[in-house]
Amino acid sequence: MANNLLQGKRGIIFGAMDEDSLAWKIALKVIEEGGDLVLTNAPVIKRFGSLEKLAESVGKKIIYADATSVEELDHLITESQEILGGKLDFVLHAIGMSVNVRKKKEYTDLNYDWMQKTFDVSAISFHKLMQCLYKADAMNEWGSIVALTYIAAQRTFPDYSEMAESKSLLESFARSFGYHFAAKKVRVNTISQSPTITTAGSGIKGFDEFFNYADKMSPLGNASSEACADYTVSLFSDLTRMVTMQNLYHDGGFSNMGMNPAILGM
């Protein structure tokens, strides 16, 4: 049931690709709660996703931008404010990509050029985005910036490869830039989400086993994409004005478990 938590608020959602994307679920929840938004993703998504149809279905604009390009981010931020009619209240960074993972390179035999690309797309883009927002003074007071992450930043999941280090860097950027954004009364947080069935996530080696293991280990089970959308909206809302520089686990309790008898079939 909608509560108009985001009535009158506007922002940018990065990373929606198709109807299974976490970013798309979050966009739908933002709209349901009264928010207005612009969608963005890399131009290459035109070939692989269905973002055009999704945007048309809710009557929202898409501005394609390479999140690793400061120039394109600057243009995105300026044009989004023009479309939405003012400064931004929320921004979602839901971007992650590893060529090494896609090409099934083992962690002990990584291509370092691809690794640098992973870091740029999945983590450094977050700093670039925040720096562009900061310099443009594009966020309203009590605005909220959120990025999606995963517990592999703290614990070892071998098949997650160098995406683990990328998420660690992402979370560090949230803390460090969160300090500077606090002077503008803007919050910066990361959400550490359960393994979630998405087009991107399903491409990870052994994902089904990975998903099922987490579901059994978590006392509440894996958090769904719809639940993640609810949680993200709460961080965009005025109800969480004093929450910043946090990595917030949204994982059904997985992060605090040592052993669950369910894993042993007990």
Short mmCIF file of N, CA, C and O in Angstrom, two decimals, residues 51-184:
data_model
loop_
_atom_site.label_atom_id
_atom_site.label_comp_id
_atom_site.label_asym_id
_atom_site.label_seq_id
_atom_site.Cartn_x
_atom_site.Cartn_y
_atom_site.Cartn_z
N LEU A 51 14.69 -1.31 -21.77
CA LEU A 51 14.46 -0.09 -21.00
C LEU A 51 13.52 0.88 -21.70
O LEU A 51 12.71 1.55 -21.05
N GLU A 52 13.61 0.96 -23.02
CA GLU A 52 12.74 1.88 -23.77
C GLU A 52 11.26 1.56 -23.51
O GLU A 52 10.46 2.46 -23.22
N LYS A 53 10.91 0.29 -23.61
CA LYS A 53 9.52 -0.12 -23.38
C LYS A 53 9.10 0.12 -21.94
O LYS A 53 7.97 0.53 -21.66
N LEU A 54 10.01 -0.16 -21.00
CA LEU A 54 9.69 0.03 -19.59
C LEU A 54 9.44 1.51 -19.30
O LEU A 54 8.48 1.86 -18.61
N ALA A 55 10.32 2.37 -19.80
CA ALA A 55 10.16 3.80 -19.57
C ALA A 55 8.85 4.31 -20.17
O ALA A 55 8.14 5.11 -19.55
N GLU A 56 8.54 3.83 -21.35
CA GLU A 56 7.29 4.24 -22.01
C GLU A 56 6.08 3.81 -21.19
O GLU A 56 5.09 4.53 -21.11
N SER A 57 6.17 2.63 -20.55
CA SER A 57 5.03 2.10 -19.79
C SER A 57 4.69 2.96 -18.57
O SER A 57 3.55 2.93 -18.09
N VAL A 58 5.66 3.73 -18.07
CA VAL A 58 5.40 4.59 -16.91
C VAL A 58 5.52 6.07 -17.25
O VAL A 58 5.41 6.93 -16.38
N GLY A 59 5.75 6.37 -18.52
CA GLY A 59 5.81 7.75 -18.97
C GLY A 59 6.98 8.54 -18.44
O GLY A 59 6.86 9.74 -18.15
N LYS A 60 8.16 7.87 -18.31
CA LYS A 60 9.34 8.55 -17.80
C LYS A 60 10.42 8.64 -18.88
O LYS A 60 10.47 7.84 -19.80
N LYS A 61 11.29 9.64 -18.73
CA LYS A 61 12.36 9.89 -19.70
C LYS A 61 13.58 9.03 -19.40
O LYS A 61 13.87 8.71 -18.24
N ILE A 62 14.31 8.69 -20.46
CA ILE A 62 15.62 8.04 -20.33
C ILE A 62 16.67 9.01 -20.86
O ILE A 62 16.50 9.61 -21.93
N ILE A 63 17.74 9.15 -20.11
CA ILE A 63 18.91 9.87 -20.60
C ILE A 63 20.07 8.89 -20.56
O ILE A 63 20.52 8.51 -19.47
N TYR A 64 20.52 8.45 -21.70
CA TYR A 64 21.62 7.49 -21.73
C TYR A 64 22.92 8.20 -21.40
O TYR A 64 23.19 9.30 -21.89
N ALA A 65 23.72 7.55 -20.56
CA ALA A 65 24.99 8.15 -20.16
C ALA A 65 25.95 7.05 -19.72
O ALA A 65 25.55 6.09 -19.05
N ASP A 66 27.20 7.21 -20.08
CA ASP A 66 28.27 6.34 -19.60
C ASP A 66 28.67 6.84 -18.22
O ASP A 66 29.21 7.94 -18.08
N ALA A 67 28.41 6.04 -17.19
CA ALA A 67 28.67 6.47 -15.81
C ALA A 67 30.15 6.60 -15.49
O ALA A 67 30.50 7.10 -14.42
N THR A 68 31.02 6.16 -16.39
CA THR A 68 32.46 6.34 -16.17
C THR A 68 32.96 7.65 -16.78
O THR A 68 34.13 7.99 -16.62
N SER A 69 32.08 8.38 -17.46
CA SER A 69 32.45 9.64 -18.11
C SER A 69 31.92 10.83 -17.32
O SER A 69 30.70 11.01 -17.18
N VAL A 70 32.83 11.65 -16.80
CA VAL A 70 32.43 12.84 -16.05
C VAL A 70 31.61 13.78 -16.92
O VAL A 70 30.61 14.36 -16.47
N GLU A 71 32.01 13.93 -18.17
CA GLU A 71 31.29 14.82 -19.08
C GLU A 71 29.84 14.36 -19.27
O GLU A 71 28.91 15.18 -19.23
N GLU A 72 29.66 13.06 -19.46
CA GLU A 72 28.30 12.55 -19.66
C GLU A 72 27.48 12.62 -18.37
O GLU A 72 26.27 12.85 -18.42
N LEU A 73 28.12 12.42 -17.24
CA LEU A 73 27.42 12.56 -15.96
C LEU A 73 26.98 14.01 -15.74
O LEU A 73 25.85 14.26 -15.28
N ASP A 74 27.85 14.94 -16.06
CA ASP A 74 27.49 16.36 -15.92
C ASP A 74 26.27 16.69 -16.78
O ASP A 74 25.34 17.38 -16.32
N HIS A 75 26.27 16.19 -18.02
CA HIS A 75 25.14 16.43 -18.92
C HIS A 75 23.87 15.78 -18.36
O HIS A 75 22.78 16.39 -18.37
N LEU A 76 24.00 14.56 -17.87
CA LEU A 76 22.85 13.85 -17.30
C LEU A 76 22.24 14.63 -16.14
O LEU A 76 21.01 14.79 -16.06
N ILE A 77 23.08 15.11 -15.24
CA ILE A 77 22.60 15.82 -14.05
C ILE A 77 21.91 17.13 -14.45
O ILE A 77 20.84 17.47 -13.93
N THR A 78 22.50 17.86 -15.38
CA THR A 78 21.91 19.12 -15.83
C THR A 78 20.57 18.89 -16.52
O THR A 78 19.56 19.55 -16.21
N GLU A 79 20.55 17.92 -17.44
CA GLU A 79 19.31 17.67 -18.21
C GLU A 79 18.22 17.09 -17.31
O GLU A 79 17.03 17.41 -17.48
N SER A 80 18.59 16.26 -16.35
CA SER A 80 17.60 15.68 -15.44
C SER A 80 16.90 16.78 -14.63
O SER A 80 15.68 16.75 -14.44
N GLN A 81 17.68 17.75 -14.16
CA GLN A 81 17.08 18.85 -13.40
C GLN A 81 16.14 19.67 -14.27
O GLN A 81 15.10 20.15 -13.80
N GLU A 82 16.48 19.83 -15.53
CA GLU A 82 15.61 20.56 -16.45
C GLU A 82 14.30 19.81 -16.66
O GLU A 82 13.21 20.39 -16.67
N ILE A 83 14.40 18.49 -16.85
CA ILE A 83 13.21 17.66 -17.08
C ILE A 83 12.32 17.62 -15.83
O ILE A 83 11.09 17.74 -15.92
N LEU A 84 12.95 17.48 -14.67
CA LEU A 84 12.21 17.28 -13.43
C LEU A 84 11.78 18.59 -12.77
O LEU A 84 10.93 18.60 -11.88
N GLY A 85 12.40 19.69 -13.18
CA GLY A 85 11.98 20.99 -12.68
C GLY A 85 12.66 21.45 -11.41
O GLY A 85 12.09 22.23 -10.64
N GLY A 86 13.89 21.00 -11.19
CA GLY A 86 14.61 21.49 -10.02
C GLY A 86 15.67 20.51 -9.54
O GLY A 86 15.96 19.51 -10.20
N LYS A 87 16.24 20.83 -8.38
CA LYS A 87 17.28 19.99 -7.81
C LYS A 87 16.75 18.59 -7.47
O LYS A 87 15.53 18.37 -7.38
N LEU A 88 17.68 17.68 -7.21
CA LEU A 88 17.33 16.28 -6.98
C LEU A 88 17.19 15.99 -5.49
O LEU A 88 17.87 16.57 -4.65
N ASP A 89 16.30 15.03 -5.19
CA ASP A 89 16.10 14.58 -3.81
C ASP A 89 16.66 13.18 -3.57
O ASP A 89 16.91 12.81 -2.42
N PHE A 90 16.83 12.41 -4.64
CA PHE A 90 17.36 11.06 -4.48
C PHE A 90 18.10 10.64 -5.74
O PHE A 90 17.79 11.07 -6.85
N VAL A 91 19.10 9.77 -5.54
CA VAL A 91 19.84 9.17 -6.65
C VAL A 91 20.16 7.73 -6.27
O VAL A 91 20.63 7.47 -5.16
N LEU A 92 19.91 6.81 -7.17
CA LEU A 92 20.27 5.40 -6.98
C LEU A 92 21.38 5.01 -7.92
O LEU A 92 21.27 5.19 -9.14
N HIS A 93 22.46 4.45 -7.37
CA HIS A 93 23.55 3.87 -8.16
C HIS A 93 23.41 2.35 -8.07
O HIS A 93 23.65 1.75 -7.02
N ALA A 94 22.97 1.73 -9.14
CA ALA A 94 22.79 0.27 -9.18
C ALA A 94 23.54 -0.26 -10.40
O ALA A 94 22.93 -0.74 -11.37
N ILE A 95 24.86 -0.12 -10.36
CA ILE A 95 25.70 -0.43 -11.51
C ILE A 95 26.79 -1.42 -11.09
O ILE A 95 27.46 -1.21 -10.07
N GLY A 96 26.95 -2.48 -11.84
CA GLY A 96 28.03 -3.43 -11.57
C GLY A 96 28.31 -4.28 -12.79
O GLY A 96 27.37 -4.73 -13.46
N MET A 97 29.59 -4.49 -13.08
CA MET A 97 29.95 -5.27 -14.26
C MET A 97 31.38 -5.76 -14.13
O MET A 97 32.27 -5.02 -13.73
N SER A 98 31.60 -7.04 -14.44
CA SER A 98 32.95 -7.60 -14.48
C SER A 98 33.11 -8.43 -15.75
O SER A 98 32.42 -9.43 -15.93
N VAL A 99 34.01 -7.98 -16.61
CA VAL A 99 34.31 -8.76 -17.81
C VAL A 99 34.95 -10.09 -17.42
O VAL A 99 34.70 -11.13 -18.05
N ASN A 100 35.78 -10.08 -16.39
CA ASN A 100 36.41 -11.33 -15.94
C ASN A 100 35.36 -12.37 -15.55
O ASN A 100 35.50 -13.55 -15.87
N VAL A 101 34.32 -11.92 -14.84
CA VAL A 101 33.25 -12.84 -14.45
C VAL A 101 32.49 -13.32 -15.69
O VAL A 101 32.20 -14.51 -15.85
N ARG A 102 32.19 -12.38 -16.57
CA ARG A 102 31.45 -12.74 -17.79
C ARG A 102 32.20 -13.78 -18.62
O ARG A 102 31.60 -14.70 -19.18
N LYS A 103 33.50 -13.62 -18.67
CA LYS A 103 34.31 -14.52 -19.50
C LYS A 103 34.89 -15.69 -18.69
O LYS A 103 35.75 -16.42 -19.16
N LYS A 104 34.38 -15.81 -17.43
CA LYS A 104 34.71 -16.95 -16.58
C LYS A 104 36.20 -17.10 -16.33
O LYS A 104 36.74 -18.22 -16.31
N LYS A 105 36.88 -15.97 -16.14
CA LYS A 105 38.29 -15.99 -15.77
C LYS A 105 38.41 -16.29 -14.28
O LYS A 105 37.72 -15.70 -13.46
N GLU A 106 39.28 -17.23 -13.92
CA GLU A 106 39.47 -17.56 -12.52
C GLU A 106 40.14 -16.40 -11.79
O GLU A 106 40.92 -15.64 -12.37
N TYR A 107 39.87 -16.28 -10.49
CA TYR A 107 40.42 -15.18 -9.69
C TYR A 107 41.95 -15.20 -9.68
O TYR A 107 42.58 -14.16 -9.55
N THR A 108 42.52 -16.37 -9.81
CA THR A 108 43.98 -16.50 -9.81
C THR A 108 44.59 -16.28 -11.19
O THR A 108 45.80 -16.43 -11.37
N ASP A 109 43.76 -15.91 -12.16
CA ASP A 109 44.25 -15.70 -13.53
C ASP A 109 43.47 -14.56 -14.19
O ASP A 109 43.01 -14.68 -15.32
N LEU A 110 43.33 -13.45 -13.47
CA LEU A 110 42.52 -12.34 -13.97
C LEU A 110 43.26 -11.53 -15.03
O LEU A 110 44.48 -11.41 -15.02
N ASN A 111 42.48 -10.97 -15.92
CA ASN A 111 42.98 -10.00 -16.88
C ASN A 111 42.92 -8.63 -16.20
O ASN A 111 41.84 -8.15 -15.83
N TYR A 112 44.08 -7.99 -16.01
CA TYR A 112 44.12 -6.77 -15.21
C TYR A 112 43.51 -5.56 -15.92
O TYR A 112 43.00 -4.65 -15.27
N ASP A 113 43.53 -5.56 -17.22
CA ASP A 113 42.84 -4.49 -17.94
C ASP A 113 41.34 -4.59 -17.68
O ASP A 113 40.66 -3.57 -17.48
N TRP A 114 40.84 -5.81 -17.68
CA TRP A 114 39.42 -6.02 -17.39
C TRP A 114 39.12 -5.68 -15.93
O TRP A 114 38.06 -5.14 -15.63
N MET A 115 40.05 -5.99 -15.04
CA MET A 115 39.86 -5.65 -13.63
C MET A 115 39.70 -4.14 -13.45
O MET A 115 38.83 -3.67 -12.71
N GLN A 116 40.56 -3.36 -14.11
CA GLN A 116 40.47 -1.91 -14.01
C GLN A 116 39.13 -1.42 -14.54
O GLN A 116 38.54 -0.47 -13.99
N LYS A 117 38.63 -2.06 -15.59
CA LYS A 117 37.32 -1.72 -16.12
C LYS A 117 36.23 -2.02 -15.10
O LYS A 117 35.29 -1.22 -14.91
N THR A 118 36.35 -3.16 -14.41
CA THR A 118 35.40 -3.51 -13.36
C THR A 118 35.35 -2.44 -12.29
O THR A 118 34.27 -1.98 -11.89
N PHE A 119 36.52 -2.01 -11.82
CA PHE A 119 36.57 -1.00 -10.77
C PHE A 119 35.98 0.32 -11.25
O PHE A 119 35.27 1.00 -10.50
N ASP A 120 36.27 0.70 -12.48
CA ASP A 120 35.78 1.96 -13.01
C ASP A 120 34.26 1.96 -13.13
O ASP A 120 33.58 2.89 -12.69
N VAL A 121 33.72 0.88 -13.70
CA VAL A 121 32.27 0.80 -13.91
C VAL A 121 31.52 0.61 -12.59
O VAL A 121 30.51 1.27 -12.32
N SER A 122 32.01 -0.30 -11.75
CA SER A 122 31.25 -0.75 -10.59
C SER A 122 31.46 0.10 -9.34
O SER A 122 30.60 0.08 -8.45
N ALA A 123 32.59 0.82 -9.25
CA ALA A 123 32.87 1.55 -8.03
C ALA A 123 33.27 3.00 -8.27
O ALA A 123 32.68 3.92 -7.71
N ILE A 124 34.30 3.20 -9.11
CA ILE A 124 34.78 4.57 -9.32
C ILE A 124 33.69 5.44 -9.93
O ILE A 124 33.61 6.65 -9.68
N SER A 125 32.79 4.83 -10.70
CA SER A 125 31.65 5.58 -11.25
C SER A 125 30.81 6.21 -10.14
O SER A 125 30.21 7.27 -10.33
N PHE A 126 30.77 5.56 -8.99
CA PHE A 126 30.00 6.10 -7.86
C PHE A 126 30.65 7.38 -7.33
O PHE A 126 29.97 8.37 -7.04
N HIS A 127 31.98 7.37 -7.23
CA HIS A 127 32.67 8.59 -6.81
C HIS A 127 32.49 9.69 -7.86
O HIS A 127 32.23 10.85 -7.52
N LYS A 128 32.64 9.33 -9.14
CA LYS A 128 32.46 10.32 -10.20
C LYS A 128 31.06 10.93 -10.15
O LYS A 128 30.88 12.15 -10.28
N LEU A 129 30.06 10.08 -9.94
CA LEU A 129 28.68 10.56 -9.85
C LEU A 129 28.52 11.53 -8.69
O LEU A 129 27.96 12.63 -8.84
N MET A 130 29.02 11.14 -7.52
CA MET A 130 28.87 12.01 -6.35
C MET A 130 29.65 13.31 -6.52
O MET A 130 29.18 14.38 -6.11
N GLN A 131 30.83 13.23 -7.11
CA GLN A 131 31.61 14.45 -7.32
C GLN A 131 30.89 15.40 -8.26
O GLN A 131 30.86 16.62 -8.04
N CYS A 132 30.28 14.85 -9.31
CA CYS A 132 29.53 15.69 -10.25
C CYS A 132 28.32 16.32 -9.57
O CYS A 132 28.02 17.50 -9.76
N LEU A 133 27.60 15.54 -8.76
CA LEU A 133 26.45 16.07 -8.03
C LEU A 133 26.89 17.15 -7.05
O LEU A 133 26.22 18.19 -6.91
N TYR A 134 28.00 16.92 -6.37
CA TYR A 134 28.52 17.85 -5.37
C TYR A 134 28.92 19.17 -6.01
O TYR A 134 28.53 20.25 -5.55
N LYS A 135 29.70 19.10 -7.09
CA LYS A 135 30.18 20.31 -7.75
C LYS A 135 29.03 21.12 -8.36
O LYS A 135 29.08 22.35 -8.41
N ALA A 136 28.02 20.42 -8.84
CA ALA A 136 26.88 21.09 -9.46
C ALA A 136 25.86 21.58 -8.43
O ALA A 136 24.89 22.25 -8.79
N ASP A 137 26.09 21.24 -7.15
CA ASP A 137 25.13 21.56 -6.09
C ASP A 137 23.72 21.12 -6.51
O ASP A 137 22.74 21.86 -6.41
N ALA A 138 23.66 19.87 -6.99
CA ALA A 138 22.43 19.37 -7.62
C ALA A 138 21.46 18.71 -6.66
O ALA A 138 20.34 18.38 -7.05
N MET A 139 21.87 18.49 -5.40
CA MET A 139 21.01 17.80 -4.44
C MET A 139 20.33 18.79 -3.51
O MET A 139 20.96 19.71 -2.98
N ASN A 140 19.05 18.58 -3.27
CA ASN A 140 18.33 19.36 -2.27
C ASN A 140 18.79 18.97 -0.87
O ASN A 140 19.30 17.87 -0.64
N GLU A 141 18.60 19.87 0.10
CA GLU A 141 18.86 19.51 1.49
C GLU A 141 18.01 18.31 1.88
O GLU A 141 16.86 18.20 1.48
N TRP A 142 18.62 17.42 2.68
CA TRP A 142 18.01 16.17 3.13
C TRP A 142 17.77 15.19 1.98
O TRP A 142 16.98 14.26 2.09
N GLY A 143 18.49 15.42 0.89
CA GLY A 143 18.47 14.45 -0.19
C GLY A 143 19.18 13.17 0.21
O GLY A 143 19.84 13.09 1.25
N SER A 144 19.05 12.15 -0.64
CA SER A 144 19.57 10.83 -0.31
C SER A 144 20.19 10.17 -1.53
O SER A 144 19.55 10.07 -2.58
N ILE A 145 21.44 9.71 -1.37
CA ILE A 145 22.14 8.98 -2.42
C ILE A 145 22.37 7.56 -1.92
O ILE A 145 22.91 7.36 -0.82
N VAL A 146 21.97 6.57 -2.70
CA VAL A 146 22.07 5.17 -2.30
C VAL A 146 22.74 4.36 -3.40
O VAL A 146 22.44 4.55 -4.58
N ALA A 147 23.65 3.46 -3.00
CA ALA A 147 24.25 2.52 -3.94
C ALA A 147 24.00 1.10 -3.44
O ALA A 147 23.95 0.85 -2.23
N LEU A 148 23.86 0.17 -4.37
CA LEU A 148 23.64 -1.23 -4.02
C LEU A 148 24.97 -1.97 -3.97
O LEU A 148 25.83 -1.82 -4.85
N THR A 149 25.13 -2.80 -2.93
CA THR A 149 26.37 -3.54 -2.74
C THR A 149 26.05 -4.97 -2.32
O THR A 149 24.90 -5.41 -2.39
N TYR A 150 27.09 -5.70 -1.90
CA TYR A 150 26.91 -7.10 -1.51
C TYR A 150 27.92 -7.48 -0.44
O TYR A 150 29.03 -6.91 -0.40
N ILE A 151 27.59 -8.43 0.41
CA ILE A 151 28.42 -8.80 1.55
C ILE A 151 29.77 -9.40 1.16
O ILE A 151 30.66 -9.53 2.01
N ALA A 152 29.96 -9.69 -0.11
CA ALA A 152 31.29 -10.13 -0.57
C ALA A 152 32.34 -9.05 -0.34
O ALA A 152 33.54 -9.33 -0.40
N ALA A 153 31.92 -7.83 -0.04
CA ALA A 153 32.86 -6.77 0.32
C ALA A 153 33.53 -7.07 1.66
O ALA A 153 34.63 -6.58 1.92
N GLN A 154 32.87 -7.87 2.51
CA GLN A 154 33.40 -8.20 3.82
C GLN A 154 33.82 -9.66 3.96
O GLN A 154 34.65 -9.99 4.80
N ARG A 155 33.23 -10.54 3.18
CA ARG A 155 33.48 -11.97 3.31
C ARG A 155 33.83 -12.57 1.95
O ARG A 155 33.53 -11.98 0.91
N THR A 156 34.44 -13.73 1.98
CA THR A 156 34.94 -14.33 0.74
C THR A 156 33.88 -15.19 0.07
O THR A 156 33.35 -16.15 0.66
N PHE A 157 33.56 -14.83 -1.18
CA PHE A 157 32.70 -15.62 -2.05
C PHE A 157 33.49 -15.80 -3.35
O PHE A 157 33.48 -14.91 -4.21
N PRO A 158 34.22 -16.90 -3.49
CA PRO A 158 35.21 -17.05 -4.57
C PRO A 158 34.70 -16.74 -5.97
O PRO A 158 35.41 -16.11 -6.76
N ASP A 159 33.48 -17.14 -6.28
CA ASP A 159 33.00 -16.95 -7.64
C ASP A 159 32.58 -15.50 -7.92
O ASP A 159 32.28 -15.15 -9.07
N TYR A 160 32.58 -14.65 -6.89
CA TYR A 160 32.24 -13.24 -7.09
C TYR A 160 33.43 -12.45 -7.63
O TYR A 160 33.31 -11.30 -8.04
N SER A 161 34.60 -13.09 -7.58
CA SER A 161 35.82 -12.57 -8.18
C SER A 161 36.14 -11.15 -7.72
O SER A 161 35.91 -10.79 -6.57
N GLU A 162 36.69 -10.33 -8.65
CA GLU A 162 37.14 -8.99 -8.24
C GLU A 162 35.98 -8.02 -8.03
O GLU A 162 36.19 -6.88 -7.62
N MET A 163 34.75 -8.47 -8.26
CA MET A 163 33.61 -7.66 -7.88
C MET A 163 33.58 -7.44 -6.37
O MET A 163 33.05 -6.43 -5.89
N ALA A 164 34.17 -8.36 -5.59
CA ALA A 164 34.22 -8.21 -4.13
C ALA A 164 35.02 -6.97 -3.76
O ALA A 164 34.59 -6.15 -2.94
N GLU A 165 36.20 -6.82 -4.35
CA GLU A 165 37.02 -5.64 -4.09
C GLU A 165 36.33 -4.37 -4.59
O GLU A 165 36.43 -3.30 -3.98
N SER A 166 35.62 -4.51 -5.69
CA SER A 166 34.90 -3.37 -6.24
C SER A 166 33.83 -2.89 -5.26
O SER A 166 33.67 -1.68 -5.04
N LYS A 167 33.11 -3.81 -4.65
CA LYS A 167 32.08 -3.44 -3.68
C LYS A 167 32.70 -2.84 -2.42
O LYS A 167 32.12 -1.93 -1.81
N SER A 168 33.86 -3.35 -2.02
CA SER A 168 34.57 -2.75 -0.88
C SER A 168 34.89 -1.29 -1.15
O SER A 168 34.72 -0.42 -0.28
N LEU A 169 35.37 -1.02 -2.35
CA LEU A 169 35.71 0.35 -2.74
C LEU A 169 34.45 1.21 -2.79
O LEU A 169 34.45 2.36 -2.31
N LEU A 170 33.39 0.67 -3.33
CA LEU A 170 32.11 1.39 -3.40
C LEU A 170 31.66 1.82 -2.01
O LEU A 170 31.28 2.98 -1.78
N GLU A 171 31.72 0.91 -1.05
CA GLU A 171 31.28 1.21 0.31
C GLU A 171 32.18 2.26 0.96
O GLU A 171 31.71 3.12 1.72
N SER A 172 33.47 2.19 0.68
CA SER A 172 34.40 3.18 1.21
C SER A 172 34.09 4.57 0.66
O SER A 172 34.12 5.58 1.39
N PHE A 173 33.78 4.65 -0.63
CA PHE A 173 33.41 5.93 -1.23
C PHE A 173 32.16 6.51 -0.56
O PHE A 173 32.06 7.73 -0.37
N ALA A 174 31.21 5.64 -0.22
CA ALA A 174 29.99 6.13 0.43
C ALA A 174 30.30 6.76 1.78
O ALA A 174 29.75 7.81 2.14
N ARG A 175 31.19 6.14 2.54
CA ARG A 175 31.57 6.71 3.83
C ARG A 175 32.34 8.02 3.66
O ARG A 175 32.04 9.03 4.32
N SER A 176 33.32 8.00 2.77
CA SER A 176 34.18 9.18 2.62
C SER A 176 33.43 10.36 2.03
O SER A 176 33.52 11.49 2.53
N PHE A 177 32.66 10.13 0.96
CA PHE A 177 31.92 11.25 0.37
C PHE A 177 30.72 11.61 1.22
O PHE A 177 30.25 12.76 1.21
N GLY A 178 30.22 10.62 1.99
CA GLY A 178 29.11 10.90 2.89
C GLY A 178 29.46 11.98 3.90
O GLY A 178 28.61 12.81 4.27
N TYR A 179 30.70 11.97 4.33
CA TYR A 179 31.17 13.01 5.27
C TYR A 179 31.07 14.39 4.62
O TYR A 179 30.57 15.35 5.22
N HIS A 180 31.54 14.51 3.39
CA HIS A 180 31.52 15.81 2.71
C HIS A 180 30.10 16.25 2.35
O HIS A 180 29.77 17.43 2.46
N PHE A 181 29.25 15.29 1.96
CA PHE A 181 27.88 15.64 1.61
C PHE A 181 27.07 16.03 2.84
O PHE A 181 26.06 16.74 2.72
N ALA A 182 27.50 15.59 4.02
CA ALA A 182 26.76 15.94 5.23
C ALA A 182 26.72 17.45 5.44
O ALA A 182 25.76 17.99 6.01
N ALA A 183 27.76 18.15 4.97
CA ALA A 183 27.78 19.61 5.08
C ALA A 183 26.65 20.24 4.28
O ALA A 183 26.23 21.37 4.56
N LYS A 184 26.18 19.52 3.27
CA LYS A 184 25.06 19.99 2.45
C LYS A 184 23.74 19.37 2.91
O LYS A 184 22.72 19.49 2.23
#
